[in-house]
């Protein structure tokens, strides 16, 4: 199975890091700007948007009800694949507009999976895009996403007192346009098992909020979404939200096999759910900042966008803007003053500056 591997920076910037220089890199995958301060070439092998537990504690102490209200509202829009313009990850809207995803009601989920028993504990397993850089986001207990899913299926087919739903990644079809890779890998075991089901391929993750007792993922964003709903999350790899006090983190395959049997019995406490929301606010809002000269445009290879229009708007904005009032300039200045490794959106989260 081929894997995509991201090489952080080009030769010149890697040489600068090697001789002790500094590099400020814009992180990929977001229409809003996420910038990290690099001083060590070995940092390239860590997940670029992660933060230390100490840094998370700093953020957790600063977050107020204002920020929690903002993340609640955002997560509601995200759950409906109807994210307002200018907010993070609007590519989900693109998937909805293309007909790739839609929101199912609880009744529609049970109609589409008629053998799913409401009286039996149900766990959702969120498959990843197999080829999407499994080796670029830190530690995981299996070699890659494909191995994780197949090994998981071989474990859960013997845990018969639980119903398991396998959910393909919503963008899987863009990486594997001729087939649903997650579904194909699961089909043989599903066909021979009465307790494993394949989710409708166009169902939004949020369709399962009220249908499951827990979620299993390596490091998918869906884990953060379900944790904000108070559901227990079992992770098999490091992520922006693992190790922050609200996830169950498997660090060995032996531990994972045992955790699969019972992790879903205990919902998150109110304190843990708050931690999940703080982490979501950190990931979606604190790490992402606007700039007045660059239109907010998400650059995903499977999305269409007009490069010439973006450049024209940027040139016009540069002519009119006051750089010293630009959110990027203000946040960058704060990043240097506070000696943070990442650019925080102080402009929209003033509590962080106090």
Coordinates of C-alpha atoms in Angstrom, one line a residue:
X1 CA 0.0 0.0 0.0
X2 CA 1.6 3.3 -1.1
X3 CA 1.8 6.2 1.4
X4 CA 2.0 9.9 0.8
X5 CA 4.9 11.4 2.8
X6 CA 5.2 15.2 3.4
X7 CA 8.7 16.6 3.3
X8 CA 8.7 19.7 5.5
X9 CA 10.3 22.7 3.8
X10 CA 12.9 22.8 1.0
X11 CA 16.6 22.4 1.0
X12 CA 17.5 26.0 1.9
X13 CA 15.3 26.1 4.9
X14 CA 16.4 22.7 6.1
X15 CA 20.0 23.8 5.9
X16 CA 19.2 26.9 7.9
X17 CA 17.7 24.8 10.6
X18 CA 20.7 22.4 10.5
X19 CA 23.1 25.3 11.3
X20 CA 21.0 26.7 14.1
X21 CA 18.9 29.2 12.3
X22 CA 15.2 29.9 12.7
X23 CA 12.3 29.2 10.3
X24 CA 8.7 30.3 10.4
X25 CA 6.6 27.9 8.4
X26 CA 3.0 28.2 7.3
X27 CA 1.4 24.9 8.0
X28 CA -0.6 23.1 5.2
X29 CA -4.2 22.1 5.2
X30 CA -6.0 25.3 6.3
X31 CA -7.5 28.2 4.5
X32 CA -6.6 30.3 7.6
X33 CA -2.9 30.8 8.4
X34 CA -1.3 28.5 10.9
X35 CA 2.4 29.4 11.6
X36 CA 5.0 27.5 13.6
X37 CA 8.4 28.6 14.7
X38 CA 11.0 25.9 14.0
X39 CA 14.5 25.9 15.5
X40 CA 15.3 22.2 15.1
X41 CA 15.2 20.0 12.0
X42 CA 13.9 17.1 14.1
X43 CA 10.7 19.0 14.8
X44 CA 9.7 18.2 11.2
X45 CA 8.8 14.7 12.4
X46 CA 6.3 15.9 15.0
X47 CA 2.7 16.8 14.3
X48 CA 3.1 20.4 13.4
X49 CA -0.2 21.6 15.0
X50 CA 0.2 19.8 18.3
X51 CA 1.0 21.5 21.6
X52 CA 2.6 20.2 24.7
X53 CA 0.6 19.4 27.8
X54 CA 2.0 22.4 29.6
X55 CA 1.0 24.7 26.7
X56 CA -2.5 23.1 26.8
X57 CA -2.8 23.8 30.5
X58 CA -1.9 27.5 29.8
X59 CA -4.7 27.7 27.2
X60 CA -7.2 25.8 29.4
X61 CA -6.7 28.3 32.2
X62 CA -7.3 31.3 29.9
X63 CA -10.4 30.0 28.0
X64 CA -13.6 31.6 29.2
X65 CA -17.3 30.9 28.6
X66 CA -17.1 33.3 25.6
X67 CA -14.7 30.9 23.7
X68 CA -16.7 27.8 24.7
X69 CA -19.9 29.4 23.3
X70 CA -18.0 30.1 20.0
X71 CA -16.8 26.5 19.8
X72 CA -20.3 25.1 20.6
X73 CA -21.7 27.2 17.8
X74 CA -18.9 26.2 15.3
X75 CA -19.3 22.5 16.2
X76 CA -23.1 22.8 15.5
X77 CA -22.4 24.2 12.0
X78 CA -19.7 21.6 11.4
X79 CA -22.1 18.8 12.4
X80 CA -24.5 20.0 9.7
X81 CA -21.7 20.6 7.1
X82 CA -22.7 24.2 6.9
X83 CA -19.7 26.1 8.2
X84 CA -19.9 29.9 7.7
X85 CA -17.5 31.6 5.3
X86 CA -14.2 32.6 6.9
X87 CA -14.3 29.8 9.5
X88 CA -12.0 26.7 9.5
X89 CA -12.3 23.6 7.3
X90 CA -15.1 24.8 5.0
X91 CA -14.0 21.9 2.7
X92 CA -16.7 20.0 4.6
X93 CA -19.3 22.3 2.9
X94 CA -17.7 21.3 -0.4
X95 CA -18.3 17.6 0.3
X96 CA -21.9 18.3 1.2
X97 CA -22.5 20.4 -1.9
X98 CA -21.0 17.6 -4.1
X99 CA -23.4 15.1 -2.5
X100 CA -20.6 13.2 -0.8
X101 CA -22.0 13.6 2.7
X102 CA -25.3 14.4 4.3
X103 CA -26.8 14.4 7.8
X104 CA -28.8 11.3 8.7
X105 CA -31.3 11.4 11.6
X106 CA -31.1 8.8 14.3
X107 CA -34.1 7.0 12.8
X108 CA -32.5 7.0 9.3
X109 CA -29.3 5.4 10.7
X110 CA -31.3 2.6 12.2
X111 CA -33.3 2.2 9.0
X112 CA -30.1 1.9 7.0
X113 CA -28.7 -0.6 9.4
X114 CA -31.8 -2.7 10.3
X115 CA -29.9 -5.3 12.3
X116 CA -28.3 -2.8 14.6
X117 CA -29.7 -3.5 18.1
X118 CA -30.3 -0.3 20.2
X119 CA -30.1 -2.4 23.4
X120 CA -26.5 -3.5 22.6
X121 CA -23.5 -1.2 23.2
X122 CA -22.5 0.3 19.8
X123 CA -19.0 1.6 18.9
X124 CA -18.1 3.7 15.8
X125 CA -14.7 3.0 14.2
X126 CA -13.6 5.9 12.1
X127 CA -11.4 4.7 9.2
X128 CA -8.7 7.0 7.8
X129 CA -7.6 7.5 4.2
X130 CA -5.0 4.8 4.0
X131 CA -2.5 6.7 1.9
X132 CA -2.8 10.0 3.7
X133 CA 0.6 10.5 5.4
X134 CA 0.3 7.9 8.1
X135 CA 4.0 8.4 9.0
X136 CA 3.9 12.2 9.4
X137 CA 1.9 12.7 12.5
X138 CA 3.9 11.1 15.3
X139 CA 3.5 7.7 17.1
X140 CA 0.9 5.0 16.4
X141 CA 0.8 1.5 17.6
X142 CA 0.4 0.0 14.2
X143 CA 2.6 0.6 11.1
X144 CA -0.1 2.5 9.1
X145 CA -3.8 3.1 8.9
X146 CA -4.5 0.1 6.7
X147 CA -2.8 -2.3 9.2
X148 CA -4.7 -0.6 12.1
X149 CA -8.1 -1.1 10.5
X150 CA -7.5 -4.8 9.4
X151 CA -6.1 -5.7 12.8
X152 CA -8.9 -3.9 14.6
X153 CA -11.5 -5.9 12.5
X154 CA -9.8 -9.1 13.4
X155 CA -10.0 -8.2 17.1
X156 CA -13.6 -7.0 17.3
X157 CA -15.1 -9.9 15.4
X158 CA -14.5 -11.8 18.6
X159 CA -16.1 -9.2 20.8
X160 CA -19.6 -10.3 20.1
X161 CA -21.4 -8.4 22.9
X162 CA -20.8 -5.1 21.1
X163 CA -22.1 -3.8 17.7
X164 CA -19.3 -2.2 15.7
X165 CA -19.9 0.3 12.8
X166 CA -17.2 1.0 10.3
X167 CA -17.2 4.5 8.9
X168 CA -15.2 5.4 5.8
X169 CA -13.4 8.7 5.7
X170 CA -15.6 11.3 3.9
X171 CA -12.8 12.2 1.5
X172 CA -11.8 8.6 0.8
X173 CA -13.3 8.6 -2.7
X174 CA -11.0 11.5 -3.7
X175 CA -7.9 9.6 -2.7
X176 CA -9.3 6.3 -4.0
X177 CA -11.7 7.4 -6.8
X178 CA -12.5 3.9 -8.2
X179 CA -13.4 2.2 -4.9
X180 CA -14.1 2.8 -1.3
X181 CA -10.9 1.5 0.2
X182 CA -12.1 1.3 3.8
X183 CA -15.3 -0.5 2.8
X184 CA -13.4 -3.0 0.6
X185 CA -11.0 -3.9 3.4
X186 CA -13.9 -4.5 5.8
X187 CA -16.3 -6.3 3.6
X188 CA -14.9 -9.9 3.9
X189 CA -15.0 -9.8 7.7
X190 CA -18.3 -7.9 7.8
X191 CA -20.0 -10.5 5.6
X192 CA -18.9 -13.3 8.0
X193 CA -19.8 -11.4 11.2
X194 CA -23.2 -10.5 12.7
X195 CA -21.9 -7.8 15.0
X196 CA -19.9 -5.6 12.5
X197 CA -21.7 -3.1 10.1
X198 CA -20.7 -0.8 7.4
X199 CA -22.0 2.8 7.8
X200 CA -23.7 4.5 4.8
X201 CA -20.8 6.0 2.9
X202 CA -22.5 9.4 2.7
X203 CA -23.4 9.8 6.3
X204 CA -21.8 12.6 8.2
X205 CA -20.0 11.6 11.3
X206 CA -22.5 13.7 13.4
X207 CA -25.2 11.4 12.2
X208 CA -24.0 8.9 14.8
X209 CA -23.8 11.3 17.8
X210 CA -26.9 9.7 19.4
X211 CA -26.4 6.2 18.0
X212 CA -23.1 5.1 19.6
X213 CA -21.5 4.7 23.0
X214 CA -17.9 5.4 21.9
X215 CA -15.5 6.0 19.0
X216 CA -12.2 4.4 17.9
X217 CA -9.7 6.2 15.8
X218 CA -6.0 6.5 15.3
X219 CA -6.0 10.3 15.4
X220 CA -9.0 11.5 13.3
X221 CA -10.6 14.9 13.9
X222 CA -13.9 13.0 14.4
X223 CA -12.5 11.9 17.8
X224 CA -12.4 15.5 18.9
X225 CA -16.0 16.0 17.5
X226 CA -17.4 13.1 19.5
X227 CA -15.5 14.0 22.6
X228 CA -17.2 17.4 22.6
X229 CA -20.4 15.5 22.7
X230 CA -19.2 13.7 25.9
X231 CA -18.5 10.3 24.2
X232 CA -15.4 8.3 25.2
X233 CA -12.7 8.1 22.5
X234 CA -10.1 5.4 22.1
X235 CA -7.0 6.6 20.2
X236 CA -4.2 4.4 18.8
X237 CA -1.9 7.3 17.8
X238 CA -0.8 10.7 19.0
X239 CA -2.8 13.7 17.8
X240 CA -3.6 17.3 18.6
X241 CA -6.1 16.1 21.2
X242 CA -4.6 12.9 22.6
X243 CA -2.9 13.0 26.0
X244 CA -4.9 16.1 27.1
X245 CA -6.9 14.4 29.8
X246 CA -10.1 13.3 28.0
X247 CA -9.1 10.5 25.7
X248 CA -8.2 6.8 26.3
X249 CA -4.8 6.4 24.6
X250 CA -3.6 2.9 23.6
X251 CA 0.2 2.8 23.7
X252 CA 0.6 -1.0 22.9
X253 CA -1.4 -3.5 20.9
X254 CA -1.9 -5.6 24.0
X255 CA -3.4 -2.6 25.8
X256 CA -5.6 -1.8 22.8
X257 CA -7.1 -5.3 22.7
X258 CA -8.1 -5.0 26.3
X259 CA -9.4 -1.4 26.0
X260 CA -11.7 -2.4 23.1
X261 CA -13.7 -4.6 25.3
X262 CA -14.9 -1.9 27.7
X263 CA -13.7 1.7 27.1
X264 CA -17.2 2.7 25.9
X265 CA -18.9 2.1 29.2
X266 CA -18.0 5.4 30.8
X267 CA -19.0 8.7 29.2
X268 CA -16.8 11.7 29.7
X269 CA -17.3 13.8 32.8
X270 CA -18.3 17.4 32.5
X271 CA -14.6 18.4 33.2
X272 CA -13.4 16.1 30.5
X273 CA -16.0 17.4 28.0
X274 CA -14.8 20.9 28.8
X275 CA -11.2 19.9 28.1
X276 CA -12.4 18.5 24.7
X277 CA -14.1 21.8 23.9
X278 CA -11.0 23.8 24.9
X279 CA -8.9 21.6 22.7
X280 CA -11.3 22.0 19.8
X281 CA -11.2 25.8 20.3
X282 CA -7.4 25.6 20.3
X283 CA -7.3 23.6 17.1
X284 CA -10.0 25.4 15.1
X285 CA -9.6 29.0 16.3
X286 CA -6.4 29.7 18.3
X287 CA -4.1 28.1 15.7
X288 CA -5.8 29.8 12.8
X289 CA -5.5 33.5 12.0
X290 CA -6.7 35.7 9.2
X291 CA -4.7 38.3 7.4
X292 CA -6.3 41.3 5.6
X293 CA -4.4 40.9 2.4
X294 CA -5.1 37.2 1.7
X295 CA -8.6 35.9 1.0
X296 CA -9.7 33.0 3.2
X297 CA -9.4 30.1 0.8
X298 CA -8.9 26.5 1.6
X299 CA -6.3 24.8 -0.7
X300 CA -7.2 21.2 -1.0
X301 CA -6.1 19.4 -4.1
X302 CA -9.6 18.0 -4.7
X303 CA -11.3 21.4 -4.5
X304 CA -11.6 24.0 -7.3
X305 CA -10.4 27.5 -6.8
X306 CA -9.5 30.5 -9.0
X307 CA -5.8 31.2 -8.4
X308 CA -5.8 34.4 -10.6
X309 CA -8.8 35.8 -8.6
X310 CA -7.0 35.1 -5.3
X311 CA -3.8 36.9 -6.5
X312 CA -5.8 39.9 -7.8
X313 CA -7.7 40.3 -4.5
X314 CA -4.4 39.9 -2.6
X315 CA -2.7 42.7 -4.6
X316 CA -5.6 45.0 -4.2
X317 CA -5.8 44.3 -0.4
X318 CA -2.1 45.0 -0.1
X319 CA -2.5 48.5 -1.6
X320 CA -5.3 49.4 0.9
X321 CA -4.2 47.7 4.2
X322 CA -2.4 49.0 7.2
X323 CA 0.1 46.3 8.1
X324 CA 0.3 47.3 11.7
X325 CA -3.4 46.6 12.2
X326 CA -3.3 43.4 10.4
X327 CA -4.3 40.3 12.6
X328 CA -1.3 38.4 11.2
X329 CA 1.2 41.1 12.2
X330 CA -0.4 41.6 15.7
X331 CA -0.5 37.8 16.4
X332 CA 3.1 37.3 15.1
X333 CA 4.4 40.1 17.3
X334 CA 2.6 38.5 20.3
X335 CA 4.1 35.1 19.4
X336 CA 7.6 36.5 19.5
X337 CA 6.9 38.4 22.7
X338 CA 5.4 35.4 24.5
X339 CA 8.1 33.0 23.1
X340 CA 5.5 30.6 21.8
X341 CA 6.4 28.0 19.2
X342 CA 3.1 28.5 17.4
X343 CA 1.2 31.6 16.3
X344 CA -1.8 32.1 18.5
X345 CA -4.9 34.1 17.4
X346 CA -4.6 36.7 20.2
X347 CA -6.8 39.1 18.2
X348 CA -9.9 36.9 18.4
X349 CA -9.0 35.4 21.8
X350 CA -7.9 38.3 23.9
X351 CA -8.0 36.2 27.1
X352 CA -4.7 34.6 26.0
X353 CA -2.9 38.0 26.2
X354 CA -3.8 38.5 29.9

